[in-house]
Coordinates of C-alpha atoms in Angstrom, one line a residue:
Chain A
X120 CA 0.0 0.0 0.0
X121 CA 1.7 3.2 -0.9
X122 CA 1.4 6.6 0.5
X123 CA -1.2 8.0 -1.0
X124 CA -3.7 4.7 -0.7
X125 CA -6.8 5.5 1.6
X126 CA -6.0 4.5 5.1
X127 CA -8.1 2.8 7.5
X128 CA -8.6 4.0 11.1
X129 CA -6.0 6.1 13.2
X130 CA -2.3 5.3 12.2
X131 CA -1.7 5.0 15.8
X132 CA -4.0 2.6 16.5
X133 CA -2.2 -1.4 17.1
X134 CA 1.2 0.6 16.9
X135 CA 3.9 -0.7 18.3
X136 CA 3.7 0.2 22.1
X137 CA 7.0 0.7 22.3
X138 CA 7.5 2.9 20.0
X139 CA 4.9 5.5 21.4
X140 CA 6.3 4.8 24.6
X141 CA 9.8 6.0 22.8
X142 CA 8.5 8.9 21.3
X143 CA 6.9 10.1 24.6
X144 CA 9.6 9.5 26.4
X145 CA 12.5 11.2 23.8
X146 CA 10.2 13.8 23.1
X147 CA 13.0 16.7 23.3
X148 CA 13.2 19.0 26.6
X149 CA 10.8 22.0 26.7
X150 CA 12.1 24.8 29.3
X151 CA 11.8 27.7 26.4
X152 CA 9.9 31.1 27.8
X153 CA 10.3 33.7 24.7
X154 CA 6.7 34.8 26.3
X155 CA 8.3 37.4 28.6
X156 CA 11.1 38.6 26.0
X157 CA 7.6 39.5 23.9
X158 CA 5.3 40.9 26.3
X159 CA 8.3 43.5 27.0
X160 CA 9.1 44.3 23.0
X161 CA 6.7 43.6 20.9
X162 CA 5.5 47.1 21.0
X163 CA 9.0 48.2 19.4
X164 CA 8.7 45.7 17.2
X165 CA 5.4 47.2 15.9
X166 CA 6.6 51.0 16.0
X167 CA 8.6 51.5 12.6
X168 CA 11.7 53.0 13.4
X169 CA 12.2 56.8 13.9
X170 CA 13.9 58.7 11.0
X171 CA 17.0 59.9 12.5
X172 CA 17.1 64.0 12.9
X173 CA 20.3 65.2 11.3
X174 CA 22.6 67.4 14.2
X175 CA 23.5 70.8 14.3
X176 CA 27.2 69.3 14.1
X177 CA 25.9 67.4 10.8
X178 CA 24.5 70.5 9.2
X179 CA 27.6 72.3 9.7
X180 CA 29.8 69.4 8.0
X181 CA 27.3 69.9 4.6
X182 CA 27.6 73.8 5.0
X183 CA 31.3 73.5 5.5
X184 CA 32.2 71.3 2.4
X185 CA 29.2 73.7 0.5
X186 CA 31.6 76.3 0.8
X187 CA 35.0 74.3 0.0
X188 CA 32.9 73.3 -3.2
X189 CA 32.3 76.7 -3.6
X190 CA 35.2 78.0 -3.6
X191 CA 36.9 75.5 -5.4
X192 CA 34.5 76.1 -8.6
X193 CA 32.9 72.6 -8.1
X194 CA 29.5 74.0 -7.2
X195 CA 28.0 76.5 -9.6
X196 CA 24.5 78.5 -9.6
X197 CA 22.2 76.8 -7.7
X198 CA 24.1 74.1 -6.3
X199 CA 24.9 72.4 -9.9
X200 CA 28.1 70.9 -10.9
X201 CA 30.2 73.9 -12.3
X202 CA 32.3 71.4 -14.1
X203 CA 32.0 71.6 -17.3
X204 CA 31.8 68.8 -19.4
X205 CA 34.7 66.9 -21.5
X206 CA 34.7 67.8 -25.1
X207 CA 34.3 64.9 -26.8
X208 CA 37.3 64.9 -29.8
X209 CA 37.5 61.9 -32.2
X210 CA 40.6 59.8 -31.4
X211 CA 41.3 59.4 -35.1
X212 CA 41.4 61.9 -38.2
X213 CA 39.4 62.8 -40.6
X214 CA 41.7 60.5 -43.4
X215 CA 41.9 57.5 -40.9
X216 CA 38.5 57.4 -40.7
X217 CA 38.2 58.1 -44.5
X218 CA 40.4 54.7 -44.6
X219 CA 38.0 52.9 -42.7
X220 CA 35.2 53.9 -44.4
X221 CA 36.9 53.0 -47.8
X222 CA 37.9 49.5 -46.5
X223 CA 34.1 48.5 -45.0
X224 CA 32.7 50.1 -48.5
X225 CA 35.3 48.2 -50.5
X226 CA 34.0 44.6 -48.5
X227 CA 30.6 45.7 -48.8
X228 CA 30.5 46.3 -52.1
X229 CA 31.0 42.4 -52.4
X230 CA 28.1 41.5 -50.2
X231 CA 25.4 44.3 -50.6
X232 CA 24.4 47.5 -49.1
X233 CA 22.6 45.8 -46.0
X234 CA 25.5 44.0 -45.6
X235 CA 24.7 44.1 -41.0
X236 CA 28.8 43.5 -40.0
X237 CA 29.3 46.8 -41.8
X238 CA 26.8 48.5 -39.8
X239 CA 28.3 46.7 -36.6
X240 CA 31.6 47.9 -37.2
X241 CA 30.8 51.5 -38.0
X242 CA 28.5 51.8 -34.8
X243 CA 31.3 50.4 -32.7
X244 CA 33.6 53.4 -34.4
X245 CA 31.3 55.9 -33.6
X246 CA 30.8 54.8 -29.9
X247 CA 34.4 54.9 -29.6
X248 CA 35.1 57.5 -30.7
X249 CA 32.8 59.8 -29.2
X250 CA 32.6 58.0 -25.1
X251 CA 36.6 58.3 -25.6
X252 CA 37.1 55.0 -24.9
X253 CA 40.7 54.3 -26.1
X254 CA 40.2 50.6 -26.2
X255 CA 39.7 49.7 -29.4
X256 CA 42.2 51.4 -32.4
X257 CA 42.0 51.5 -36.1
X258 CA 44.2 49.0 -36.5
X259 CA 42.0 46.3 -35.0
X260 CA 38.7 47.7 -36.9
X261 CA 40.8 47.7 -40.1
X262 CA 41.5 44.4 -39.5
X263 CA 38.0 43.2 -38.3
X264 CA 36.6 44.8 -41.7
X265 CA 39.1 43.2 -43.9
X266 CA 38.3 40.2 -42.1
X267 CA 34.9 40.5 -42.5
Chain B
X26 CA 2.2 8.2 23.9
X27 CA -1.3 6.9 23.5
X28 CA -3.7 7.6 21.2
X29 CA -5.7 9.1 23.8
X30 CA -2.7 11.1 25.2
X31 CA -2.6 12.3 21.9
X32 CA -6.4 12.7 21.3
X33 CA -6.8 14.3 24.8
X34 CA -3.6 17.1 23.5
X35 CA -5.5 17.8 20.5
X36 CA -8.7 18.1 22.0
X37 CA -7.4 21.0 24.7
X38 CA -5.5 22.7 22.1
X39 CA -8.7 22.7 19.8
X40 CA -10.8 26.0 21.3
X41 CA -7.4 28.0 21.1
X42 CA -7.6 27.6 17.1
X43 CA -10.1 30.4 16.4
X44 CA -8.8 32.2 19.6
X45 CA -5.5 32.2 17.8
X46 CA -6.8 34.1 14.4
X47 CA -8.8 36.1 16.4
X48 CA -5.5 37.6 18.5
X49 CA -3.6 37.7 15.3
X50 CA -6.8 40.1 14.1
X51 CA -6.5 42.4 17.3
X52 CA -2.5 42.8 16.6
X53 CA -3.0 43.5 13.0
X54 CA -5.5 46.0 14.4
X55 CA -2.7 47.7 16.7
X56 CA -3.0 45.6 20.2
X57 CA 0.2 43.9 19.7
X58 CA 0.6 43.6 23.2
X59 CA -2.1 39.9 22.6
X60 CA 0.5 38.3 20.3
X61 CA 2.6 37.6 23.7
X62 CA -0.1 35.2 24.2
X63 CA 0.2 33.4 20.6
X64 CA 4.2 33.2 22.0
X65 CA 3.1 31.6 25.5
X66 CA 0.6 29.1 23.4
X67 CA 2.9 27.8 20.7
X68 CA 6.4 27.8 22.0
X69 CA 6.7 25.0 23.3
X70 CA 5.4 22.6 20.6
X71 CA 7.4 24.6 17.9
X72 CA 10.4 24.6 20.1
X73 CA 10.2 20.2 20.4
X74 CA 10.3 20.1 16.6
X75 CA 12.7 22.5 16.4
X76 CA 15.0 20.4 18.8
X77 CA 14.4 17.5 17.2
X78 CA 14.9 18.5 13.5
X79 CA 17.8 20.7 14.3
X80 CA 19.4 18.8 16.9
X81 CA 20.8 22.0 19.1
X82 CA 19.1 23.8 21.7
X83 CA 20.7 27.1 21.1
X84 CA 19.6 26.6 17.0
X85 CA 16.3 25.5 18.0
X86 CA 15.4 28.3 20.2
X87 CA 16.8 30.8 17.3
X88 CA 14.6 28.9 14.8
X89 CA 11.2 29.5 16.8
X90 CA 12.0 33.3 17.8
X91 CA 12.9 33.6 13.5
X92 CA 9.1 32.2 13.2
X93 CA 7.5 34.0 16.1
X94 CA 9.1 37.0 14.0
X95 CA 7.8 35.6 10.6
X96 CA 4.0 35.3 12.3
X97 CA 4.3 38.8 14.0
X98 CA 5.7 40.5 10.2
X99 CA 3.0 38.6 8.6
X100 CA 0.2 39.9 11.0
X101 CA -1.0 41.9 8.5
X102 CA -1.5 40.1 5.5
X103 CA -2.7 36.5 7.9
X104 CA -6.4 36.5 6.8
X105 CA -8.8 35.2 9.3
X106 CA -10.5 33.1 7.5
X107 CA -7.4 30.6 7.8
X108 CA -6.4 28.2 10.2
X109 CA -3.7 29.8 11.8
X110 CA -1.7 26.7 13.0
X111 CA -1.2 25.8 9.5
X112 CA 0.1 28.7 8.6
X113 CA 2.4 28.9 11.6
X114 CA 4.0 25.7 11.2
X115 CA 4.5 25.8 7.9
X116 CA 6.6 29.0 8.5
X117 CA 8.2 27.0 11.4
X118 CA 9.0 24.1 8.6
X119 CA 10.2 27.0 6.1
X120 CA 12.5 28.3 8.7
X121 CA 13.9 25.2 10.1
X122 CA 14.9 24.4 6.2
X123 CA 16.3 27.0 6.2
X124 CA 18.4 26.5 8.9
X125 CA 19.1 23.0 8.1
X126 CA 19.9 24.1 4.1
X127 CA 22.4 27.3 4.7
X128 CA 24.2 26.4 8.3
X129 CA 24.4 22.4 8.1
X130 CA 23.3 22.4 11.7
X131 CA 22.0 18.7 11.6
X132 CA 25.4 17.8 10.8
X133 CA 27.5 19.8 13.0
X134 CA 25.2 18.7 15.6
X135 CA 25.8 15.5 15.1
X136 CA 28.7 16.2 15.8
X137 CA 28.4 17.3 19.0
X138 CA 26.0 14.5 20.4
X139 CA 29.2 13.4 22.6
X140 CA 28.3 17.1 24.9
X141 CA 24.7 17.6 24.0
X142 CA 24.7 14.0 25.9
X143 CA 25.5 15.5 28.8
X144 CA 22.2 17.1 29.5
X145 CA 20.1 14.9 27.3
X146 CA 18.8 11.6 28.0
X147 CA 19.4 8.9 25.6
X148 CA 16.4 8.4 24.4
X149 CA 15.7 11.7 22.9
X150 CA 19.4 11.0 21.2
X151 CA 18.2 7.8 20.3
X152 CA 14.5 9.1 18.6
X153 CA 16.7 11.9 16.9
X154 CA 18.8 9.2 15.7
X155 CA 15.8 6.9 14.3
X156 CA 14.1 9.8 12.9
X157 CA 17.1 10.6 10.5
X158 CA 16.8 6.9 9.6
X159 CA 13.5 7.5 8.3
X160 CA 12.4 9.5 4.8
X161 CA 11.8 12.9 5.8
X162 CA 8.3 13.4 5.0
X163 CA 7.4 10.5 7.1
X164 CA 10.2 11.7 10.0
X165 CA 8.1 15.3 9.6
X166 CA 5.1 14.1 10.1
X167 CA 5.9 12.3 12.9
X168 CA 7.5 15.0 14.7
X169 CA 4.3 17.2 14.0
X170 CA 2.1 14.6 15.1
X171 CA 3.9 13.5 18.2
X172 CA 6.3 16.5 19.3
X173 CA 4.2 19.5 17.8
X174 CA 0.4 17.9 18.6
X175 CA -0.7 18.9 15.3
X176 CA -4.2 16.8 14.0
X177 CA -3.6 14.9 10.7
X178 CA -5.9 17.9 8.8
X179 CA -3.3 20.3 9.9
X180 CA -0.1 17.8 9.2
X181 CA -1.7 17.8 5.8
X182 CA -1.7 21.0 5.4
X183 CA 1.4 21.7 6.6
X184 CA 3.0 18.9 4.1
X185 CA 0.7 20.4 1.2
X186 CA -0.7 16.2 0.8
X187 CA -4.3 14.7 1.4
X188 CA -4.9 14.2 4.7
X189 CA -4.7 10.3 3.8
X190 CA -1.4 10.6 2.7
X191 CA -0.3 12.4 6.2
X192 CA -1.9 9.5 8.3
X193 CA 0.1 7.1 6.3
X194 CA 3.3 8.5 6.6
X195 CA 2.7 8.6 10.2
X196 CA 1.6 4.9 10.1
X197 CA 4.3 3.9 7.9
X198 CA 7.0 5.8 9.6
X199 CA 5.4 4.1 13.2
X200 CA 6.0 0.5 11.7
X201 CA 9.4 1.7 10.5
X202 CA 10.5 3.0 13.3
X203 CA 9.4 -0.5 15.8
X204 CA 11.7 -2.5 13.0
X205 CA 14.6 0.2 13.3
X206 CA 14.1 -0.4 17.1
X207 CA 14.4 -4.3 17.1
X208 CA 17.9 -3.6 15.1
X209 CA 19.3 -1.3 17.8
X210 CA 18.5 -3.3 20.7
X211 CA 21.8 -3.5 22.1
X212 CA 21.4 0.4 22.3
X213 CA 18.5 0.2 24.2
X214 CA 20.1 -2.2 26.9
X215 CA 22.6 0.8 27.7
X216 CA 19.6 2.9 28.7
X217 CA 19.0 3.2 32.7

C-alpha cells in the first residue's frame, strides 16, 4: 500500500507500544519562555523606526564642504556641478576614418548594401570615438573589416 | 504516547484555534501587546520540533523566535479566514529548512552529540537518531504529530498532501520506526 492509498482508522492505533512509549519518552526537553522577552518588545517591534534628525554638528559638515565646493569652482549657480563637461574629440582623423570607411565600403561592395557587420563595425567606431574610450584602435577595426 | 494522550492534547488545544486568528486580528489592528499570548501558546510545541529537527538547543530556540518574527511580520497580511496553525507551522517548517539548508546544523550537531549528551537523555538521542533513519516526509510528520500535537488535517496542510497521505506517513513511519528499534536493541540495553 503506498502513500497515498486511503488508510483505515488512526495510524496510531495497534502501533507498536513501544514505539509510542519512545517517542513520549524522547520527546526533546521544553524549558523555552520567549513569552516574557515578547510581552516586553513587541510594542518596538510594531513601532517602525524613527527617521533619525540630522545634528547641528551634521549641518555644519554639509555647510562647510558647500563652501569648500564653492570655492573650489565645483558648485555652480544653484548648487549644480560647475564642471564643465569633457569635449568629446574623435581619437582618429578625418583620413583615418576616410580609410576605414573605404575599407568597409570596399568589402561591402562584395556583399550588398545591407550587408549588417558593416553596420556593426561603424556603430562600434562611432561609440568609440565619441565616449573616448581608447580601447579599441584602427588598426583592430581595419583588420575586423578586412576580415569581415 | 497513546492515542488518547494524543487525542486528549489535541482536543485541549482545539478551542485556542479560532482564539488564535482572532489575536492575530486584534494585533494586526494595533494591540500587539495579545500576540505575547500566541508566543506563550505555541512555544513549546514549535520549540520540540525545532529540537528535534535541528538537533541544538541554542539553534532550536533561534529557529522559533525567526518564526515568532515571521507570524508577528505577517500579521497583516494573515487572513482570518485561515487556520492559523497551519500557517504557523508551515513557517516553522520553512525556517527550520532554512536552517538545516544554509548552516548544516544537523550535521555539525551530530557532531556534538558526545556534549549535548551530557544534559540529554538517551532516548531523545536515540528518537533523533531513528528519525534521520526514516524519509523525511514521514520523520516530519511524525514529529508534528507526536512532538508538535498537530491533527492529521493540519499535518496535511502543513506537508501540502491529502490528509490520507499524512496518516500514512505517520503509520508507515510508526512501523518503521518499531523495525529500526528491534535492530538497535543492544542500544536500548545501555539505557538506565
Amino acid at each position: 500500500m503506498s502513500e497515498r492509498e486511503t488508510p483505515t482508522g488512526d495510524p496510531e492505533q495497534g502501533a507498536d507500544p513501544r514505539v509510542l512509549a519512545l517517542l513520549r519518552d524522547g520527546t526533546p526537553a521544553n524549558g523555552l519562555d520567549l513569552a516574557p522577552w515578547w510581552r516586553a518588545n513587541v510594542a518596538a517591534l510594531a513601532t517602525p523606526p524613527k527617521r533619525k534628525s540630522r545634528s547641528l554638528q551634521t549641518w555644519m559638515q554639509f555647510a562647510a564642504v558647500f563652501v569648500v565646493g564653492l570655492s573650489l569652482g565645483f558648485v555652480g549657480r544653484g548648487g549644480q556641478a560647475s564642471t564643465p563637461a569633457k569635449t568629446q574629440t574623435c581619437q582618429y582623423s578625418e583620413s583615418e576614418r576616410s580609410d576605414l570607411v573605404a575599407v568597409l565600403n570596399a568589402a561591402a561592395k562584395n556583399r550588398g548594401a545591407d550587408w549588417t557587420p558593416r553596420q556593426s563595425v561603424v556603430l562600434m567606431l562611432c561609440s568609440t570615438c565619441h565616449t573616448g574610450q581608447t580601447a579599441t584602435n584602427l588598426a583592430t577595426l581595419n583588420l575586423t573589416a578586412s576580415s569581415l | 504516547l497513546s492515542a488518547e494522550n494524543v487525542a486528549d492534547r489535541t482536543a485541549k488545544a482545539e478551542p485556542a484555534v479560532d482564539d488564535d486568528a482572532r489575536i492575530m486580528e486584534e494585533a494586526a489592528a494595533g494591540r500587539v501587546e495579545r500576540f505575547a499570548e500566541i508566543v506563550a501558546r505555541h512555544q513549546s510545541p514549535l520549540f520540540r520540533v525545532a529540537m528535534s529537527r535541528l538537533g541544538d538547543r541554542a539553534t532550536a530556540e533561534d529557529a522559533v523566535q525567526e518564526t515568532f518574527l515571521d507570524v508577528f511580520r505577517g500579521r497583516m497580511s494573515f487572513r482570518k479566514d485561515q487556520p492559523f496553525r497551519p500557517w504557523m507551522w508551515t513557517i516553522h517548517k520553512n525556517v527550520c529548512d532554512a536552517w538545516l539548508k544554509k548552516e548544516h546544523r544537523w550535521k555539525s550537531a551530530a557532531g556534538r552529540k558526545t556534549e549535548s549528551a551530557v544534559d540529554a537523555v538517551e532516548e531523545r538521542l536515540l528518537v533523533r537518531e531513528l528519525l534521520e533513519r526514516l524519509p523525511t516526509e514521514q520523520a516530519e510528520a511524525v514529529r508534528l504529530r507526536f512532538f508538535g500535537s498537530l491533527t492529521y488535517v493540519e499535518i496535511a496542510a502543513v506537508q501540502k498532501c491529502p490528509t490520507p497521505t499524512a496518516k500514512n506517513r505517520v503509520r508507515y513511519a510508526l512501523q518503521k520506526l518499531a523495525t529500526l528499534l528491534d535492530e538497535s536493541e543492544p542500544m536500548k540495553v545501555r539505557q538506565p
